[in-house]
Short mmCIF file of C-alpha atoms in Angstrom, two decimals:
data_model
loop_
_atom_site.label_atom_id
_atom_site.label_comp_id
_atom_site.label_asym_id
_atom_site.label_seq_id
_atom_site.Cartn_x
_atom_site.Cartn_y
_atom_site.Cartn_z
CA UNK A 1 33.44 14.24 -14.08
CA UNK A 2 32.13 11.90 -11.65
CA UNK A 3 33.54 10.28 -8.92
CA UNK A 4 34.56 7.01 -9.08
CA UNK A 5 33.35 5.62 -5.76
CA UNK A 6 29.19 7.44 -7.40
CA UNK A 7 29.85 5.33 -10.10
CA UNK A 8 30.49 2.02 -8.07
CA UNK A 9 27.44 2.56 -6.09
CA UNK A 10 24.72 2.88 -8.49
CA UNK A 11 26.06 0.96 -10.34
CA UNK A 12 26.43 -2.10 -7.96
CA UNK A 13 22.93 -1.25 -6.56
CA UNK A 14 20.76 -0.78 -9.69
CA UNK A 15 22.30 -4.37 -9.94
CA UNK A 16 20.67 -5.52 -6.76
CA UNK A 17 17.61 -3.11 -7.53
CA UNK A 18 17.07 -4.86 -11.93
CA UNK A 19 16.36 -8.37 -10.11
CA UNK A 20 13.30 -7.80 -9.43
CA UNK A 21 10.17 -9.91 -10.66
CA UNK A 22 8.64 -13.54 -9.83
CA UNK A 23 5.13 -13.62 -9.66
CA UNK A 24 1.76 -15.33 -9.25
CA UNK A 25 -1.67 -15.85 -11.06
CA UNK A 26 -2.91 -12.13 -11.72
CA UNK A 27 -6.55 -11.71 -12.84
CA UNK A 28 -7.13 -11.92 -15.87
CA UNK A 29 -9.65 -8.76 -15.69
CA UNK A 30 -9.46 -5.21 -14.59
CA UNK A 31 -6.52 -4.02 -13.86
CA UNK A 32 -2.40 -5.31 -14.85
CA UNK A 33 0.65 -5.29 -13.23
CA UNK A 34 3.78 -6.51 -12.83
CA UNK A 35 5.58 -9.61 -11.49
CA UNK A 36 6.19 -9.93 -7.40
CA UNK A 37 9.64 -8.75 -6.38
CA UNK A 38 12.00 -11.75 -5.43
CA UNK A 39 13.18 -9.85 -2.75
CA UNK A 40 10.31 -10.50 -0.49
CA UNK A 41 12.27 -14.00 -1.01
CA UNK A 42 15.15 -13.42 1.24
CA UNK A 43 12.40 -11.67 4.12
CA UNK A 44 10.90 -15.17 4.69
CA UNK A 45 6.49 -13.69 3.62
CA UNK A 46 5.81 -16.85 6.44
CA UNK A 47 8.44 -15.10 9.24
CA UNK A 48 7.70 -11.78 8.14
CA UNK A 49 3.64 -12.68 8.84
CA UNK A 50 3.97 -14.44 12.21
CA UNK A 51 5.91 -11.56 13.62
CA UNK A 52 2.82 -8.75 12.08
CA UNK A 53 0.14 -11.42 13.55
CA UNK A 54 2.34 -10.92 17.03
CA UNK A 55 2.46 -7.04 16.98
CA UNK A 56 -0.99 -6.63 15.89
CA UNK A 57 -1.50 -8.74 19.33
CA UNK A 58 0.30 -6.16 21.63
CA UNK A 59 -1.09 -3.13 19.90
CA UNK A 60 -4.87 -3.85 20.49
CA UNK A 61 -3.57 -5.15 23.79
CA UNK A 62 -1.87 -1.65 24.70
CA UNK A 63 -4.67 0.04 23.14
CA UNK A 64 -6.71 -2.27 25.18
CA UNK A 65 -5.40 -1.47 27.72
CA UNK A 66 -5.03 2.46 27.34
CA UNK A 67 -9.60 2.84 26.39
CA UNK A 68 -8.84 3.42 23.16
CA UNK A 69 -10.01 -0.25 20.78
CA UNK A 70 -12.99 0.18 19.93
CA UNK A 71 -14.97 -3.24 21.32
CA UNK A 72 -17.27 -5.36 18.36
CA UNK A 73 -19.92 -3.43 18.92
CA UNK A 74 -19.09 -0.14 17.66
CA UNK A 75 -21.45 0.93 14.52
CA UNK A 76 -17.32 2.02 12.73
CA UNK A 77 -15.64 -1.96 13.42
CA UNK A 78 -19.54 -2.91 13.05
CA UNK A 79 -19.17 -1.29 9.19
CA UNK A 80 -15.51 -1.27 8.82
CA UNK A 81 -16.02 -5.38 9.03
CA UNK A 82 -19.06 -5.15 6.54
CA UNK A 83 -16.71 -3.65 4.38
CA UNK A 84 -13.34 -5.82 5.07
CA UNK A 85 -16.01 -8.70 4.16
CA UNK A 86 -17.19 -7.69 0.46
CA UNK A 87 -13.08 -7.55 0.44
CA UNK A 88 -11.96 -10.40 1.19
CA UNK A 89 -13.07 -12.84 -1.38
CA UNK A 90 -12.10 -10.18 -4.12
CA UNK A 91 -8.58 -10.05 -2.46
CA UNK A 92 -7.77 -13.61 -2.73
CA UNK A 93 -7.10 -14.47 -6.15
CA UNK A 94 -4.27 -11.81 -5.70
CA UNK A 95 -2.44 -14.06 -3.31
CA UNK A 96 -3.93 -17.65 -2.91
CA UNK A 97 -1.43 -17.44 0.00
CA UNK A 98 -4.23 -14.95 1.64
CA UNK A 99 -7.52 -18.30 2.17
CA UNK A 100 -5.17 -18.98 5.00
CA UNK A 101 -4.57 -15.57 6.12
CA UNK A 102 -6.13 -15.21 10.13
CA UNK A 103 -8.04 -11.54 8.94
CA UNK A 104 -8.65 -9.50 11.73
CA UNK A 105 -10.61 -5.67 11.52
CA UNK A 106 -9.94 -3.85 14.50
CA UNK A 107 -10.86 0.04 15.32
CA UNK A 108 -7.97 2.46 17.64
CA UNK A 109 -9.01 5.64 18.87
CA UNK A 110 -6.81 7.96 17.58
CA UNK A 111 -6.31 10.72 15.76
CA UNK A 112 -4.17 10.05 12.65
CA UNK A 113 -4.85 9.47 10.16
CA UNK A 114 -3.92 6.86 9.08
CA UNK A 115 -5.06 3.06 8.17
CA UNK A 116 -2.90 -0.13 7.58
CA UNK A 117 -3.24 -3.92 6.71
CA UNK A 118 -0.21 -5.99 8.17
CA UNK A 119 1.26 -9.16 6.41
CA UNK A 120 -1.28 -12.00 7.07
CA UNK A 121 -4.51 -9.89 6.24
CA UNK A 122 -4.88 -7.68 10.16
CA UNK A 123 -6.05 -4.52 9.89
CA UNK A 124 -6.28 -1.66 11.53
CA UNK A 125 -8.46 1.89 10.97
CA UNK A 126 -8.22 4.91 13.14
CA UNK A 127 -10.66 7.13 13.72
CA UNK A 128 -9.09 10.32 12.29
CA UNK A 129 -9.03 9.09 8.73
CA UNK A 130 -13.11 8.36 9.02
CA UNK A 131 -13.60 11.21 10.90
CA UNK A 132 -11.36 14.18 9.89
CA UNK A 133 -12.06 12.92 5.76
CA UNK A 134 -16.03 12.18 6.18
CA UNK A 135 -15.78 8.71 4.21
CA UNK A 136 -17.52 7.32 2.39
CA UNK A 137 -18.55 3.83 2.41
CA UNK A 138 -17.05 3.97 -1.36
CA UNK A 139 -13.68 5.83 -0.13
CA UNK A 140 -13.18 3.34 3.27
CA UNK A 141 -13.15 0.48 0.33
CA UNK A 142 -10.98 2.41 -1.17
CA UNK A 143 -8.64 2.59 2.01
CA UNK A 144 -8.97 -0.83 3.17
CA UNK A 145 -9.07 -1.91 -0.84
CA UNK A 146 -5.39 -0.12 -0.91
CA UNK A 147 -4.33 -1.92 2.53
CA UNK A 148 -4.45 -5.26 1.83
CA UNK A 149 -3.00 -4.44 -1.55
CA UNK A 150 0.17 -3.72 0.81
CA UNK A 151 -0.33 -7.19 2.36
CA UNK A 152 -1.30 -8.91 -1.08
CA UNK A 153 1.97 -8.34 -3.51
CA UNK A 154 4.04 -9.07 0.39
CA UNK A 155 5.29 -5.41 0.43
CA UNK A 156 6.50 -5.67 3.79
CA UNK A 157 8.53 -9.12 2.77
CA UNK A 158 9.86 -6.58 -0.99
CA UNK A 159 11.18 -3.60 1.78
CA UNK A 160 12.48 -6.35 3.93
CA UNK A 161 15.03 -8.08 1.34
CA UNK A 162 15.35 -4.75 -0.40
CA UNK A 163 17.00 -3.74 2.81
CA UNK A 164 18.59 -6.89 3.17
CA UNK A 165 20.10 -6.06 0.06
CA UNK A 166 21.40 -3.04 -0.14
CA UNK A 167 22.91 -3.00 2.99
CA UNK A 168 24.89 -6.26 2.11
CA UNK A 169 25.66 -3.99 -1.02
CA UNK A 170 27.10 -0.95 1.11
CA UNK A 171 29.07 -3.64 2.63
CA UNK A 172 30.71 -4.75 -0.01
CA UNK A 173 31.56 -1.55 -1.72
CA UNK A 174 33.44 -0.59 1.80
CA UNK A 175 35.77 -3.31 1.29
CA UNK A 176 35.99 -2.74 -2.69
CA UNK A 177 36.95 0.61 -1.64
CA UNK A 178 39.18 -0.79 1.31
CA UNK A 179 41.31 -2.74 -1.48
CA UNK A 180 41.59 -0.14 -3.82
CA UNK A 181 43.04 2.58 -1.38
CA UNK A 182 39.35 4.06 -1.89
CA UNK A 183 38.29 5.53 2.24
CA UNK A 184 35.43 3.07 2.92
CA UNK A 185 33.91 5.86 4.93
CA UNK A 186 33.07 7.55 1.46
CA UNK A 187 32.41 4.43 0.22
CA UNK A 188 30.11 3.39 2.22
CA UNK A 189 28.15 7.50 2.82
CA UNK A 190 27.99 6.91 -0.86
CA UNK A 191 26.93 3.80 -1.13
CA UNK A 192 24.27 4.97 1.65
CA UNK A 193 23.09 7.89 0.61
CA UNK A 194 22.18 6.82 -2.75
CA UNK A 195 20.54 3.11 -1.26
CA UNK A 196 18.35 5.57 0.13
CA UNK A 197 17.06 7.56 -2.66
CA UNK A 198 16.56 3.38 -3.80
CA UNK A 199 14.44 2.80 -0.58
CA UNK A 200 12.29 5.99 -1.33
CA UNK A 201 11.76 5.10 -4.86
CA UNK A 202 10.96 1.18 -4.26
CA UNK A 203 8.22 2.36 -1.98
CA UNK A 204 6.50 4.97 -3.98
CA UNK A 205 5.73 1.83 -6.71
CA UNK A 206 4.88 -0.42 -3.97
CA UNK A 207 2.21 2.94 -2.84
CA UNK A 208 1.07 3.19 -6.84
CA UNK A 209 0.52 -1.03 -6.36
CA UNK A 210 -1.66 -0.10 -3.63
CA UNK A 211 -3.80 2.57 -5.24
CA UNK A 212 -4.14 0.14 -8.47
CA UNK A 213 -5.18 -3.06 -7.41
CA UNK A 214 -7.19 -2.05 -3.98
CA UNK A 215 -9.16 0.04 -7.05
CA UNK A 216 -9.44 -3.23 -8.51
CA UNK A 217 -10.59 -5.27 -5.12
CA UNK A 218 -13.43 -2.56 -4.27
CA UNK A 219 -15.06 -2.40 -7.57
CA UNK A 220 -15.03 -6.14 -7.63
CA UNK A 221 -16.90 -6.30 -4.88
CA UNK A 222 -19.26 -3.32 -6.32
CA UNK A 223 -17.17 -0.31 -4.22
CA UNK A 224 -16.96 2.90 -6.67
CA UNK A 225 -13.39 3.42 -7.73
CA UNK A 226 -13.81 7.17 -8.83
CA UNK A 227 -14.43 7.44 -4.58
CA UNK A 228 -10.25 6.96 -5.09
CA UNK A 229 -10.10 9.97 -6.73
CA UNK A 230 -13.27 12.70 -4.10
CA UNK A 231 -10.79 10.40 -1.88
CA UNK A 232 -7.62 11.77 -2.16
CA UNK A 233 -9.20 15.35 -2.74
CA UNK A 234 -9.69 14.88 0.80
CA UNK A 235 -6.79 14.14 1.70
CA UNK A 236 -5.23 16.52 0.17
CA UNK A 237 -7.00 18.97 2.31
CA UNK A 238 -6.09 17.55 5.47
CA UNK A 239 -2.38 17.39 4.35
CA UNK A 240 -1.23 20.45 3.34
CA UNK A 241 2.56 21.01 3.63
CA UNK A 242 2.96 17.35 3.08
CA UNK A 243 6.97 16.70 2.16
CA UNK A 244 7.91 17.02 -2.14
CA UNK A 245 6.61 14.02 -4.10
CA UNK A 246 10.13 13.35 -4.30
CA UNK A 247 11.04 12.55 -0.87
CA UNK A 248 8.43 11.46 0.05
CA UNK A 249 7.60 7.60 0.24
CA UNK A 250 3.94 8.81 -1.46
CA UNK A 251 3.52 9.64 -4.47
CA UNK A 252 1.99 13.32 -4.69
CA UNK A 253 -2.27 13.14 -4.35
CA UNK A 254 -2.22 14.94 -7.95
CA UNK A 255 -0.20 12.03 -9.14
CA UNK A 256 -2.01 9.72 -7.66
CA UNK A 257 -5.53 10.93 -8.65
CA UNK A 258 -4.11 10.43 -12.48
CA UNK A 259 -3.08 7.28 -12.02
CA UNK A 260 -6.24 6.84 -10.77
CA UNK A 261 -7.89 7.88 -13.44
CA UNK A 262 -5.70 6.61 -16.20
CA UNK A 263 -7.28 2.84 -14.71
CA UNK A 264 -10.40 3.57 -14.32
CA UNK A 265 -11.63 2.74 -17.89
CA UNK A 266 -10.18 -1.54 -16.85
CA UNK A 267 -12.06 -1.31 -13.44
CA UNK A 268 -15.66 0.84 -13.41
CA UNK A 269 -17.07 -1.91 -16.43
CA UNK A 270 -16.15 -4.46 -13.05
CA UNK A 271 -17.64 -1.41 -10.06
CA UNK A 272 -21.12 -1.90 -12.63
CA UNK A 273 -21.36 -5.74 -13.29
CA UNK A 274 -20.48 -6.19 -9.71
CA UNK A 275 -23.92 -4.18 -9.40
CA UNK A 276 -25.74 -5.25 -11.99
CA UNK A 277 -25.94 -2.22 -13.68
CA UNK A 278 -25.31 -1.07 -17.18
CA UNK A 279 -22.09 0.89 -17.36
CA UNK A 280 -24.01 4.03 -19.78
CA UNK A 281 -26.14 3.95 -16.78
CA UNK A 282 -24.26 4.28 -14.08
CA UNK A 283 -24.21 8.07 -12.99
CA UNK A 284 -21.44 10.29 -11.76
CA UNK A 285 -19.66 9.87 -7.63
CA UNK A 286 -20.55 12.21 -5.39
CA UNK A 287 -19.28 12.96 -2.34
CA UNK A 288 -20.13 14.62 0.83
CA UNK A 289 -18.09 17.14 1.15
CA UNK A 290 -18.77 20.53 -0.01
CA UNK A 291 -16.12 22.22 -2.78
CA UNK A 292 -15.71 18.65 -4.28
CA UNK A 293 -16.89 18.32 -8.07
CA UNK A 294 -18.36 14.75 -8.48
CA UNK A 295 -16.18 12.35 -10.37
CA UNK A 296 -17.65 11.04 -14.16
#
């Protein structure tokens, strides 16, 4: 029989996580996702964007001091900013507040296979992701669309709000335990463990949503959404020894590929329209790495 504290911990946290959903205007065509979480309001989106802007400036200044910030005339910076310029107009439909963001795109010299978009539209790519994965423009657009989607869907504020709610839930559990004669430290440990697993699940959900919304943005901007399949095949080649899906904040690559393929019927017409092509006339997507098959 399960310990009553475990029931209480799970119950209290699922009550919190059940209060999810309130959303802006989502597109009527293309992909469909759920409403944005009300948890994002707990953290204060505007405040978070201000903090992100300060952190971004500090990061760029530090990179410049270390001669790791690529100059504006760097061919890869020009390339990244050109792709961003095509994506951003189609990003605005997912969050009207993004119209007022001061978008920035920079390139950092690092072997990390990484990229991000902070709240408020602050984008950074690492040279490692471009060079190690040999990203095509379509694949860059998939990565950038994914990162932009995190900011548009306010996942940073959502995660901060959920962490606040989880902390309050654990404190409440400890108080309840002490009143009922249970060991408060045991209650806190049980509640904290459930909260940690819950946060991982929320993060994987955010990653999946960002994948899907990013596909929509990239397709509308004229980038082939099938590049997402090749991208994650490349990522799989470069990330051997990754932790199991259950203990990772990111869905497994095979799961991401399956999710992308599931949404291709929704986004391929957007891509065809952007390119002025008949859907039946689109040729398979071919990446630039041997061993990865063309994607129909």
